[in-house]
Amino acid sequence: MKTLKEFLMDARQNHWATGHFNACELDQMRAIVEACKDVGSPAIIGASEGERKHLGMIEAVVLRDALAQEYGIPVFLNADHTKNVDAAKQAIDAGFDSIHIDLSAESFEQNVMGTKEIVAYGLAKNPEINIEGELGYLAGESKIQHEKIEINPEDYTKPKEAARFVEQTGVDRLAIAVGNIHGISLDEPDLDIERIAAIRSTVPEHVALVLHAASGIPDDQIRQAIDAGISNIHINTDLRIAFVSELKKSLAEHLDEAAMYKLDASAIEAMKKVVKEKLTLFEAINRV
Ligand code: G3H
Ligand code: ZN
């Protein structure tokens, strides 16, 4: 079975992108894995600090193993947007395959120092661990934004800084800010594709570039981003909306129903549908 690093390299070399999907419940983890199994894609499940507090760290790791065994495909678990070193170490100790150490709100030097510490700590515990750092400022959160969010190109990731950051930290993946905003923004996003290509050309081949906040980005921009060098794409809000809006509908239509597993069945299907659509767009199908 390929490692996450090998899938990311395959994606980079063959112009597709791995999909990263967030979950906070077993039903959602299963929906992601089932959709990946159906289309033949590796499953990357992300859990942010809030999501994994709800899910449970040990539970997430055990469920990952159970789902990988049941569905027979690679399932990787990422500690998404981990904002401090201690929380990242806890996720490493719990057995996550991948850590996104997000110190992008700190100074460049502090970001390098903390990220480097997590790379060393992670490798000492698990030589196959995959560590993602983040550089540049990514606004928003995973919900529908009702107010306009101004993004300043000054906050975008700078190619030369990206090269220095990667060299000094030893990360496997780099999350970049190139006009993407977490959540569904009021205005249509306008990705800086040339900047993605510039970052790609300054960062070593073995480091994967990650596009966060991809909900609501038009399909043609996603394809251009992949062609410019993105090999991992994060989706959360589109899944949350698919799940919750279908659940609300189901609750309203079945007022006498008390079995949760019946009430959320259509929400799970809605989530699976989104995962499959995204994997098709990323050309991530038939890859395992
Ligand atoms: O890390 C998670 C992703 O960046 C999700 O962003 O909610 O805009 O899809 P999104
Ligand atoms: Zn993100």
JSON list of N, CA and C in Angstrom, two decimals, residues 195-264:
[
{"chain": "A", "resi": 195, "resn": "ARG", "atom": "N", "xyz": [0.96, 32.77, -8.98]},
{"chain": "A", "resi": 195, "resn": "ARG", "atom": "CA", "xyz": [1.71, 32.66, -7.73]},
{"chain": "A", "resi": 195, "resn": "ARG", "atom": "C", "xyz": [1.87, 31.19, -7.33]},
{"chain": "A", "resi": 196, "resn": "ILE", "atom": "N", "xyz": [0.83, 30.40, -7.57]},
{"chain": "A", "resi": 196, "resn": "ILE", "atom": "CA", "xyz": [0.96, 28.96, -7.25]},
{"chain": "A", "resi": 196, "resn": "ILE", "atom": "C", "xyz": [2.13, 28.38, -8.05]},
{"chain": "A", "resi": 197, "resn": "ALA", "atom": "N", "xyz": [2.15, 28.71, -9.34]},
{"chain": "A", "resi": 197, "resn": "ALA", "atom": "CA", "xyz": [3.22, 28.19, -10.21]},
{"chain": "A", "resi": 197, "resn": "ALA", "atom": "C", "xyz": [4.59, 28.70, -9.74]},
{"chain": "A", "resi": 198, "resn": "ALA", "atom": "N", "xyz": [4.64, 29.96, -9.30]},
{"chain": "A", "resi": 198, "resn": "ALA", "atom": "CA", "xyz": [5.92, 30.52, -8.83]},
{"chain": "A", "resi": 198, "resn": "ALA", "atom": "C", "xyz": [6.38, 29.82, -7.56]},
{"chain": "A", "resi": 199, "resn": "ILE", "atom": "N", "xyz": [5.44, 29.56, -6.65]},
{"chain": "A", "resi": 199, "resn": "ILE", "atom": "CA", "xyz": [5.81, 28.85, -5.41]},
{"chain": "A", "resi": 199, "resn": "ILE", "atom": "C", "xyz": [6.27, 27.44, -5.76]},
{"chain": "A", "resi": 200, "resn": "ARG", "atom": "N", "xyz": [5.52, 26.82, -6.68]},
{"chain": "A", "resi": 200, "resn": "ARG", "atom": "CA", "xyz": [5.88, 25.45, -7.09]},
{"chain": "A", "resi": 200, "resn": "ARG", "atom": "C", "xyz": [7.31, 25.39, -7.61]},
{"chain": "A", "resi": 201, "resn": "SER", "atom": "N", "xyz": [7.69, 26.41, -8.37]},
{"chain": "A", "resi": 201, "resn": "SER", "atom": "CA", "xyz": [9.02, 26.33, -8.97]},
{"chain": "A", "resi": 201, "resn": "SER", "atom": "C", "xyz": [10.14, 26.66, -7.99]},
{"chain": "A", "resi": 202, "resn": "THR", "atom": "N", "xyz": [9.79, 27.27, -6.84]},
{"chain": "A", "resi": 202, "resn": "THR", "atom": "CA", "xyz": [10.87, 27.57, -5.87]},
{"chain": "A", "resi": 202, "resn": "THR", "atom": "C", "xyz": [10.98, 26.53, -4.76]},
{"chain": "A", "resi": 203, "resn": "VAL", "atom": "N", "xyz": [9.97, 25.69, -4.63]},
{"chain": "A", "resi": 203, "resn": "VAL", "atom": "CA", "xyz": [9.93, 24.71, -3.54]},
{"chain": "A", "resi": 203, "resn": "VAL", "atom": "C", "xyz": [10.34, 23.34, -4.10]},
{"chain": "A", "resi": 204, "resn": "PRO", "atom": "N", "xyz": [11.17, 22.56, -3.34]},
{"chain": "A", "resi": 204, "resn": "PRO", "atom": "CA", "xyz": [11.61, 21.26, -3.89]},
{"chain": "A", "resi": 204, "resn": "PRO", "atom": "C", "xyz": [10.46, 20.34, -4.27]},
{"chain": "A", "resi": 205, "resn": "GLU", "atom": "N", "xyz": [10.72, 19.54, -5.28]},
{"chain": "A", "resi": 205, "resn": "GLU", "atom": "CA", "xyz": [9.73, 18.63, -5.87]},
{"chain": "A", "resi": 205, "resn": "GLU", "atom": "C", "xyz": [9.02, 17.74, -4.84]},
{"chain": "A", "resi": 206, "resn": "HIS", "atom": "N", "xyz": [9.79, 17.27, -3.82]},
{"chain": "A", "resi": 206, "resn": "HIS", "atom": "CA", "xyz": [9.19, 16.33, -2.87]},
{"chain": "A", "resi": 206, "resn": "HIS", "atom": "C", "xyz": [8.20, 16.98, -1.91]},
{"chain": "A", "resi": 207, "resn": "VAL", "atom": "N", "xyz": [8.13, 18.31, -1.91]},
{"chain": "A", "resi": 207, "resn": "VAL", "atom": "CA", "xyz": [7.19, 19.00, -1.00]},
{"chain": "A", "resi": 207, "resn": "VAL", "atom": "C", "xyz": [5.88, 19.26, -1.75]},
{"chain": "A", "resi": 208, "resn": "ALA", "atom": "N", "xyz": [4.78, 18.78, -1.17]},
{"chain": "A", "resi": 208, "resn": "ALA", "atom": "CA", "xyz": [3.47, 18.95, -1.82]},
{"chain": "A", "resi": 208, "resn": "ALA", "atom": "C", "xyz": [2.87, 20.30, -1.45]},
{"chain": "A", "resi": 209, "resn": "LEU", "atom": "N", "xyz": [2.25, 20.94, -2.41]},
{"chain": "A", "resi": 209, "resn": "LEU", "atom": "CA", "xyz": [1.55, 22.20, -2.13]},
{"chain": "A", "resi": 209, "resn": "LEU", "atom": "C", "xyz": [0.07, 21.90, -1.85]},
{"chain": "A", "resi": 210, "resn": "VAL", "atom": "N", "xyz": [-0.45, 22.56, -0.82]},
{"chain": "A", "resi": 210, "resn": "VAL", "atom": "CA", "xyz": [-1.82, 22.29, -0.36]},
{"chain": "A", "resi": 210, "resn": "VAL", "atom": "C", "xyz": [-2.70, 23.52, -0.56]},
{"chain": "A", "resi": 211, "resn": "LEU", "atom": "N", "xyz": [-3.87, 23.29, -1.12]},
{"chain": "A", "resi": 211, "resn": "LEU", "atom": "CA", "xyz": [-4.86, 24.36, -1.25]},
{"chain": "A", "resi": 211, "resn": "LEU", "atom": "C", "xyz": [-5.96, 24.11, -0.23]},
{"chain": "A", "resi": 212, "resn": "HIS", "atom": "N", "xyz": [-5.97, 24.96, 0.79]},
{"chain": "A", "resi": 212, "resn": "HIS", "atom": "CA", "xyz": [-7.06, 24.90, 1.79]},
{"chain": "A", "resi": 212, "resn": "HIS", "atom": "C", "xyz": [-8.23, 25.71, 1.27]},
{"chain": "A", "resi": 213, "resn": "ALA", "atom": "N", "xyz": [-9.32, 25.62, 2.03]},
{"chain": "A", "resi": 213, "resn": "ALA", "atom": "CA", "xyz": [-10.45, 26.53, 1.82]},
{"chain": "A", "resi": 213, "resn": "ALA", "atom": "C", "xyz": [-11.01, 26.43, 0.40]},
{"chain": "A", "resi": 214, "resn": "ALA", "atom": "N", "xyz": [-11.14, 25.22, -0.09]},
{"chain": "A", "resi": 214, "resn": "ALA", "atom": "CA", "xyz": [-11.51, 25.08, -1.50]},
{"chain": "A", "resi": 214, "resn": "ALA", "atom": "C", "xyz": [-13.02, 25.03, -1.74]},
{"chain": "A", "resi": 215, "resn": "SER", "atom": "N", "xyz": [-13.82, 25.03, -0.68]},
{"chain": "A", "resi": 215, "resn": "SER", "atom": "CA", "xyz": [-15.27, 25.08, -0.90]},
{"chain": "A", "resi": 215, "resn": "SER", "atom": "C", "xyz": [-15.61, 26.39, -1.59]},
{"chain": "A", "resi": 216, "resn": "GLY", "atom": "N", "xyz": [-16.48, 26.31, -2.57]},
{"chain": "A", "resi": 216, "resn": "GLY", "atom": "CA", "xyz": [-16.94, 27.54, -3.23]},
{"chain": "A", "resi": 216, "resn": "GLY", "atom": "C", "xyz": [-16.01, 28.06, -4.31]},
{"chain": "A", "resi": 217, "resn": "ILE", "atom": "N", "xyz": [-14.86, 27.41, -4.50]},
{"chain": "A", "resi": 217, "resn": "ILE", "atom": "CA", "xyz": [-13.97, 27.86, -5.59]},
{"chain": "A", "resi": 217, "resn": "ILE", "atom": "C", "xyz": [-14.46, 27.21, -6.89]},
{"chain": "A", "resi": 218, "resn": "PRO", "atom": "N", "xyz": [-14.68, 28.02, -7.93]},
{"chain": "A", "resi": 218, "resn": "PRO", "atom": "CA", "xyz": [-15.19, 27.44, -9.18]},
{"chain": "A", "resi": 218, "resn": "PRO", "atom": "C", "xyz": [-14.29, 26.32, -9.74]},
{"chain": "A", "resi": 219, "resn": "ASP", "atom": "N", "xyz": [-14.93, 25.37, -10.39]},
{"chain": "A", "resi": 219, "resn": "ASP", "atom": "CA", "xyz": [-14.21, 24.18, -10.89]},
{"chain": "A", "resi": 219, "resn": "ASP", "atom": "C", "xyz": [-13.02, 24.54, -11.78]},
{"chain": "A", "resi": 220, "resn": "ASP", "atom": "N", "xyz": [-13.21, 25.54, -12.66]},
{"chain": "A", "resi": 220, "resn": "ASP", "atom": "CA", "xyz": [-12.11, 25.83, -13.59]},
{"chain": "A", "resi": 220, "resn": "ASP", "atom": "C", "xyz": [-10.88, 26.35, -12.84]},
{"chain": "A", "resi": 221, "resn": "GLN", "atom": "N", "xyz": [-11.11, 27.09, -11.76]},
{"chain": "A", "resi": 221, "resn": "GLN", "atom": "CA", "xyz": [-9.95, 27.58, -10.98]},
{"chain": "A", "resi": 221, "resn": "GLN", "atom": "C", "xyz": [-9.27, 26.42, -10.23]},
{"chain": "A", "resi": 222, "resn": "ILE", "atom": "N", "xyz": [-10.07, 25.47, -9.78]},
{"chain": "A", "resi": 222, "resn": "ILE", "atom": "CA", "xyz": [-9.48, 24.30, -9.11]},
{"chain": "A", "resi": 222, "resn": "ILE", "atom": "C", "xyz": [-8.59, 23.54, -10.10]},
{"chain": "A", "resi": 223, "resn": "ARG", "atom": "N", "xyz": [-9.07, 23.35, -11.30]},
{"chain": "A", "resi": 223, "resn": "ARG", "atom": "CA", "xyz": [-8.28, 22.61, -12.31]},
{"chain": "A", "resi": 223, "resn": "ARG", "atom": "C", "xyz": [-6.98, 23.37, -12.62]},
{"chain": "A", "resi": 224, "resn": "GLN", "atom": "N", "xyz": [-7.11, 24.70, -12.77]},
{"chain": "A", "resi": 224, "resn": "GLN", "atom": "CA", "xyz": [-5.90, 25.50, -13.05]},
{"chain": "A", "resi": 224, "resn": "GLN", "atom": "C", "xyz": [-4.90, 25.41, -11.90]},
{"chain": "A", "resi": 225, "resn": "ALA", "atom": "N", "xyz": [-5.45, 25.41, -10.66]},
{"chain": "A", "resi": 225, "resn": "ALA", "atom": "CA", "xyz": [-4.57, 25.32, -9.47]},
{"chain": "A", "resi": 225, "resn": "ALA", "atom": "C", "xyz": [-3.81, 23.99, -9.48]},
{"chain": "A", "resi": 226, "resn": "ILE", "atom": "N", "xyz": [-4.51, 22.92, -9.85]},
{"chain": "A", "resi": 226, "resn": "ILE", "atom": "CA", "xyz": [-3.84, 21.60, -9.91]},
{"chain": "A", "resi": 226, "resn": "ILE", "atom": "C", "xyz": [-2.76, 21.63, -11.00]},
{"chain": "A", "resi": 227, "resn": "ASP", "atom": "N", "xyz": [-3.10, 22.17, -12.15]},
{"chain": "A", "resi": 227, "resn": "ASP", "atom": "CA", "xyz": [-2.13, 22.24, -13.24]},
{"chain": "A", "resi": 227, "resn": "ASP", "atom": "C", "xyz": [-0.90, 23.08, -12.85]},
{"chain": "A", "resi": 228, "resn": "ALA", "atom": "N", "xyz": [-1.13, 24.07, -11.98]},
{"chain": "A", "resi": 228, "resn": "ALA", "atom": "CA", "xyz": [-0.02, 24.94, -11.55]},
{"chain": "A", "resi": 228, "resn": "ALA", "atom": "C", "xyz": [0.82, 24.31, -10.45]},
{"chain": "A", "resi": 229, "resn": "GLY", "atom": "N", "xyz": [0.33, 23.19, -9.85]},
{"chain": "A", "resi": 229, "resn": "GLY", "atom": "CA", "xyz": [1.20, 22.51, -8.88]},
{"chain": "A", "resi": 229, "resn": "GLY", "atom": "C", "xyz": [0.57, 22.14, -7.55]},
{"chain": "A", "resi": 230, "resn": "ILE", "atom": "N", "xyz": [-0.73, 22.34, -7.37]},
{"chain": "A", "resi": 230, "resn": "ILE", "atom": "CA", "xyz": [-1.39, 21.92, -6.12]},
{"chain": "A", "resi": 230, "resn": "ILE", "atom": "C", "xyz": [-1.63, 20.41, -6.17]},
{"chain": "A", "resi": 231, "resn": "SER", "atom": "N", "xyz": [-1.28, 19.70, -5.07]},
{"chain": "A", "resi": 231, "resn": "SER", "atom": "CA", "xyz": [-1.55, 18.25, -5.10]},
{"chain": "A", "resi": 231, "resn": "SER", "atom": "C", "xyz": [-2.37, 17.74, -3.91]},
{"chain": "A", "resi": 232, "resn": "ASN", "atom": "N", "xyz": [-2.86, 18.66, -3.11]},
{"chain": "A", "resi": 232, "resn": "ASN", "atom": "CA", "xyz": [-3.76, 18.24, -2.01]},
{"chain": "A", "resi": 232, "resn": "ASN", "atom": "C", "xyz": [-4.77, 19.38, -1.80]},
{"chain": "A", "resi": 233, "resn": "ILE", "atom": "N", "xyz": [-6.06, 19.02, -1.79]},
{"chain": "A", "resi": 233, "resn": "ILE", "atom": "CA", "xyz": [-7.11, 20.05, -1.71]},
{"chain": "A", "resi": 233, "resn": "ILE", "atom": "C", "xyz": [-8.05, 19.76, -0.55]},
{"chain": "A", "resi": 234, "resn": "HIS", "atom": "N", "xyz": [-8.25, 20.78, 0.29]},
{"chain": "A", "resi": 234, "resn": "HIS", "atom": "CA", "xyz": [-9.09, 20.64, 1.50]},
{"chain": "A", "resi": 234, "resn": "HIS", "atom": "C", "xyz": [-10.52, 21.15, 1.26]},
{"chain": "A", "resi": 235, "resn": "ILE", "atom": "N", "xyz": [-11.47, 20.29, 1.63]},
{"chain": "A", "resi": 235, "resn": "ILE", "atom": "CA", "xyz": [-12.89, 20.66, 1.52]},
{"chain": "A", "resi": 235, "resn": "ILE", "atom": "C", "xyz": [-13.56, 20.40, 2.86]},
{"chain": "A", "resi": 236, "resn": "ASN", "atom": "N", "xyz": [-14.22, 21.42, 3.37]},
{"chain": "A", "resi": 236, "resn": "ASN", "atom": "CA", "xyz": [-15.01, 21.23, 4.59]},
{"chain": "A", "resi": 236, "resn": "ASN", "atom": "C", "xyz": [-16.42, 21.82, 4.45]},
{"chain": "A", "resi": 237, "resn": "THR", "atom": "N", "xyz": [-16.52, 23.13, 4.19]},
{"chain": "A", "resi": 237, "resn": "THR", "atom": "CA", "xyz": [-17.84, 23.79, 4.20]},
{"chain": "A", "resi": 237, "resn": "THR", "atom": "C", "xyz": [-18.83, 23.11, 3.25]},
{"chain": "A", "resi": 238, "resn": "ASP", "atom": "N", "xyz": [-18.41, 22.77, 2.06]},
{"chain": "A", "resi": 238, "resn": "ASP", "atom": "CA", "xyz": [-19.33, 22.12, 1.10]},
{"chain": "A", "resi": 238, "resn": "ASP", "atom": "C", "xyz": [-19.92, 20.84, 1.70]},
{"chain": "A", "resi": 239, "resn": "LEU", "atom": "N", "xyz": [-19.11, 20.13, 2.48]},
{"chain": "A", "resi": 239, "resn": "LEU", "atom": "CA", "xyz": [-19.60, 18.88, 3.11]},
{"chain": "A", "resi": 239, "resn": "LEU", "atom": "C", "xyz": [-20.55, 19.20, 4.25]},
{"chain": "A", "resi": 240, "resn": "ARG", "atom": "N", "xyz": [-20.16, 20.20, 5.06]},
{"chain": "A", "resi": 240, "resn": "ARG", "atom": "CA", "xyz": [-21.01, 20.58, 6.20]},
{"chain": "A", "resi": 240, "resn": "ARG", "atom": "C", "xyz": [-22.39, 21.00, 5.69]},
{"chain": "A", "resi": 241, "resn": "ILE", "atom": "N", "xyz": [-22.40, 21.80, 4.64]},
{"chain": "A", "resi": 241, "resn": "ILE", "atom": "CA", "xyz": [-23.69, 22.29, 4.13]},
{"chain": "A", "resi": 241, "resn": "ILE", "atom": "C", "xyz": [-24.51, 21.14, 3.57]},
{"chain": "A", "resi": 242, "resn": "ALA", "atom": "N", "xyz": [-23.86, 20.27, 2.80]},
{"chain": "A", "resi": 242, "resn": "ALA", "atom": "CA", "xyz": [-24.59, 19.12, 2.23]},
{"chain": "A", "resi": 242, "resn": "ALA", "atom": "C", "xyz": [-25.21, 18.28, 3.35]},
{"chain": "A", "resi": 243, "resn": "PHE", "atom": "N", "xyz": [-24.43, 18.01, 4.38]},
{"chain": "A", "resi": 243, "resn": "PHE", "atom": "CA", "xyz": [-24.89, 17.15, 5.47]},
{"chain": "A", "resi": 243, "resn": "PHE", "atom": "C", "xyz": [-26.02, 17.82, 6.26]},
{"chain": "A", "resi": 244, "resn": "VAL", "atom": "N", "xyz": [-25.75, 19.05, 6.72]},
{"chain": "A", "resi": 244, "resn": "VAL", "atom": "CA", "xyz": [-26.71, 19.70, 7.63]},
{"chain": "A", "resi": 244, "resn": "VAL", "atom": "C", "xyz": [-28.00, 20.10, 6.92]},
{"chain": "A", "resi": 245, "resn": "SER", "atom": "N", "xyz": [-27.91, 20.56, 5.67]},
{"chain": "A", "resi": 245, "resn": "SER", "atom": "CA", "xyz": [-29.16, 20.97, 5.02]},
{"chain": "A", "resi": 245, "resn": "SER", "atom": "C", "xyz": [-30.03, 19.74, 4.74]},
{"chain": "A", "resi": 246, "resn": "GLU", "atom": "N", "xyz": [-29.42, 18.62, 4.41]},
{"chain": "A", "resi": 246, "resn": "GLU", "atom": "CA", "xyz": [-30.20, 17.40, 4.17]},
{"chain": "A", "resi": 246, "resn": "GLU", "atom": "C", "xyz": [-30.78, 16.88, 5.50]},
{"chain": "A", "resi": 247, "resn": "LEU", "atom": "N", "xyz": [-30.01, 17.01, 6.57]},
{"chain": "A", "resi": 247, "resn": "LEU", "atom": "CA", "xyz": [-30.49, 16.56, 7.89]},
{"chain": "A", "resi": 247, "resn": "LEU", "atom": "C", "xyz": [-31.69, 17.42, 8.33]},
{"chain": "A", "resi": 248, "resn": "LYS", "atom": "N", "xyz": [-31.60, 18.72, 8.12]},
{"chain": "A", "resi": 248, "resn": "LYS", "atom": "CA", "xyz": [-32.72, 19.62, 8.50]},
{"chain": "A", "resi": 248, "resn": "LYS", "atom": "C", "xyz": [-33.98, 19.22, 7.73]},
{"chain": "A", "resi": 249, "resn": "LYS", "atom": "N", "xyz": [-33.78, 18.94, 6.45]},
{"chain": "A", "resi": 249, "resn": "LYS", "atom": "CA", "xyz": [-34.93, 18.55, 5.60]},
{"chain": "A", "resi": 249, "resn": "LYS", "atom": "C", "xyz": [-35.54, 17.25, 6.14]},
{"chain": "A", "resi": 250, "resn": "SER", "atom": "N", "xyz": [-34.69, 16.31, 6.44]},
{"chain": "A", "resi": 250, "resn": "SER", "atom": "CA", "xyz": [-35.16, 15.01, 6.92]},
{"chain": "A", "resi": 250, "resn": "SER", "atom": "C", "xyz": [-35.91, 15.16, 8.26]},
{"chain": "A", "resi": 251, "resn": "LEU", "atom": "N", "xyz": [-35.37, 15.98, 9.15]},
{"chain": "A", "resi": 251, "resn": "LEU", "atom": "CA", "xyz": [-36.02, 16.20, 10.45]},
{"chain": "A", "resi": 251, "resn": "LEU", "atom": "C", "xyz": [-37.41, 16.81, 10.26]},
{"chain": "A", "resi": 252, "resn": "ALA", "atom": "N", "xyz": [-37.49, 17.76, 9.32]},
{"chain": "A", "resi": 252, "resn": "ALA", "atom": "CA", "xyz": [-38.77, 18.44, 9.08]},
{"chain": "A", "resi": 252, "resn": "ALA", "atom": "C", "xyz": [-39.79, 17.50, 8.43]},
{"chain": "A", "resi": 253, "resn": "GLU", "atom": "N", "xyz": [-39.28, 16.57, 7.61]},
{"chain": "A", "resi": 253, "resn": "GLU", "atom": "CA", "xyz": [-40.21, 15.67, 6.88]},
{"chain": "A", "resi": 253, "resn": "GLU", "atom": "C", "xyz": [-40.65, 14.46, 7.70]},
{"chain": "A", "resi": 254, "resn": "HIS", "atom": "N", "xyz": [-39.90, 14.13, 8.75]},
{"chain": "A", "resi": 254, "resn": "HIS", "atom": "CA", "xyz": [-40.21, 12.92, 9.53]},
{"chain": "A", "resi": 254, "resn": "HIS", "atom": "C", "xyz": [-40.34, 13.26, 11.01]},
{"chain": "A", "resi": 255, "resn": "LEU", "atom": "N", "xyz": [-41.39, 14.03, 11.32]},
{"chain": "A", "resi": 255, "resn": "LEU", "atom": "CA", "xyz": [-41.54, 14.53, 12.70]},
{"chain": "A", "resi": 255, "resn": "LEU", "atom": "C", "xyz": [-41.74, 13.42, 13.73]},
{"chain": "A", "resi": 256, "resn": "ASP", "atom": "N", "xyz": [-42.26, 12.28, 13.30]},
{"chain": "A", "resi": 256, "resn": "ASP", "atom": "CA", "xyz": [-42.50, 11.20, 14.27]},
{"chain": "A", "resi": 256, "resn": "ASP", "atom": "C", "xyz": [-41.34, 10.22, 14.37]},
{"chain": "A", "resi": 257, "resn": "GLU", "atom": "N", "xyz": [-40.32, 10.43, 13.55]},
{"chain": "A", "resi": 257, "resn": "GLU", "atom": "CA", "xyz": [-39.20, 9.48, 13.55]},
{"chain": "A", "resi": 257, "resn": "GLU", "atom": "C", "xyz": [-38.24, 9.80, 14.71]},
{"chain": "A", "resi": 258, "resn": "ALA", "atom": "N", "xyz": [-37.83, 8.78, 15.46]},
{"chain": "A", "resi": 258, "resn": "ALA", "atom": "CA", "xyz": [-36.93, 9.01, 16.59]},
{"chain": "A", "resi": 258, "resn": "ALA", "atom": "C", "xyz": [-35.59, 8.29, 16.41]},
{"chain": "A", "resi": 259, "resn": "ALA", "atom": "N", "xyz": [-35.45, 7.53, 15.33]},
{"chain": "A", "resi": 259, "resn": "ALA", "atom": "CA", "xyz": [-34.19, 6.79, 15.13]},
{"chain": "A", "resi": 259, "resn": "ALA", "atom": "C", "xyz": [-33.22, 7.66, 14.32]},
{"chain": "A", "resi": 260, "resn": "MET", "atom": "N", "xyz": [-32.15, 8.06, 14.98]},
{"chain": "A", "resi": 260, "resn": "MET", "atom": "CA", "xyz": [-31.19, 8.97, 14.34]},
{"chain": "A", "resi": 260, "resn": "MET", "atom": "C", "xyz": [-30.59, 8.34, 13.08]},
{"chain": "A", "resi": 261, "resn": "TYR", "atom": "N", "xyz": [-30.36, 7.03, 13.14]},
{"chain": "A", "resi": 261, "resn": "TYR", "atom": "CA", "xyz": [-29.72, 6.40, 11.97]},
{"chain": "A", "resi": 261, "resn": "TYR", "atom": "C", "xyz": [-30.63, 6.44, 10.74]},
{"chain": "A", "resi": 262, "resn": "LYS", "atom": "N", "xyz": [-31.94, 6.57, 10.98]},
{"chain": "A", "resi": 262, "resn": "LYS", "atom": "CA", "xyz": [-32.84, 6.72, 9.83]},
{"chain": "A", "resi": 262, "resn": "LYS", "atom": "C", "xyz": [-32.90, 8.19, 9.40]},
{"chain": "A", "resi": 263, "resn": "LEU", "atom": "N", "xyz": [-32.88, 9.07, 10.40]},
{"chain": "A", "resi": 263, "resn": "LEU", "atom": "CA", "xyz": [-32.98, 10.50, 10.08]},
{"chain": "A", "resi": 263, "resn": "LEU", "atom": "C", "xyz": [-31.76, 11.02, 9.33]},
{"chain": "A", "resi": 264, "resn": "ASP", "atom": "N", "xyz": [-30.57, 10.49, 9.64]},
{"chain": "A", "resi": 264, "resn": "ASP", "atom": "CA", "xyz": [-29.38, 11.08, 8.98]},
{"chain": "A", "resi": 264, "resn": "ASP", "atom": "C", "xyz": [-28.90, 10.29, 7.75]}
]
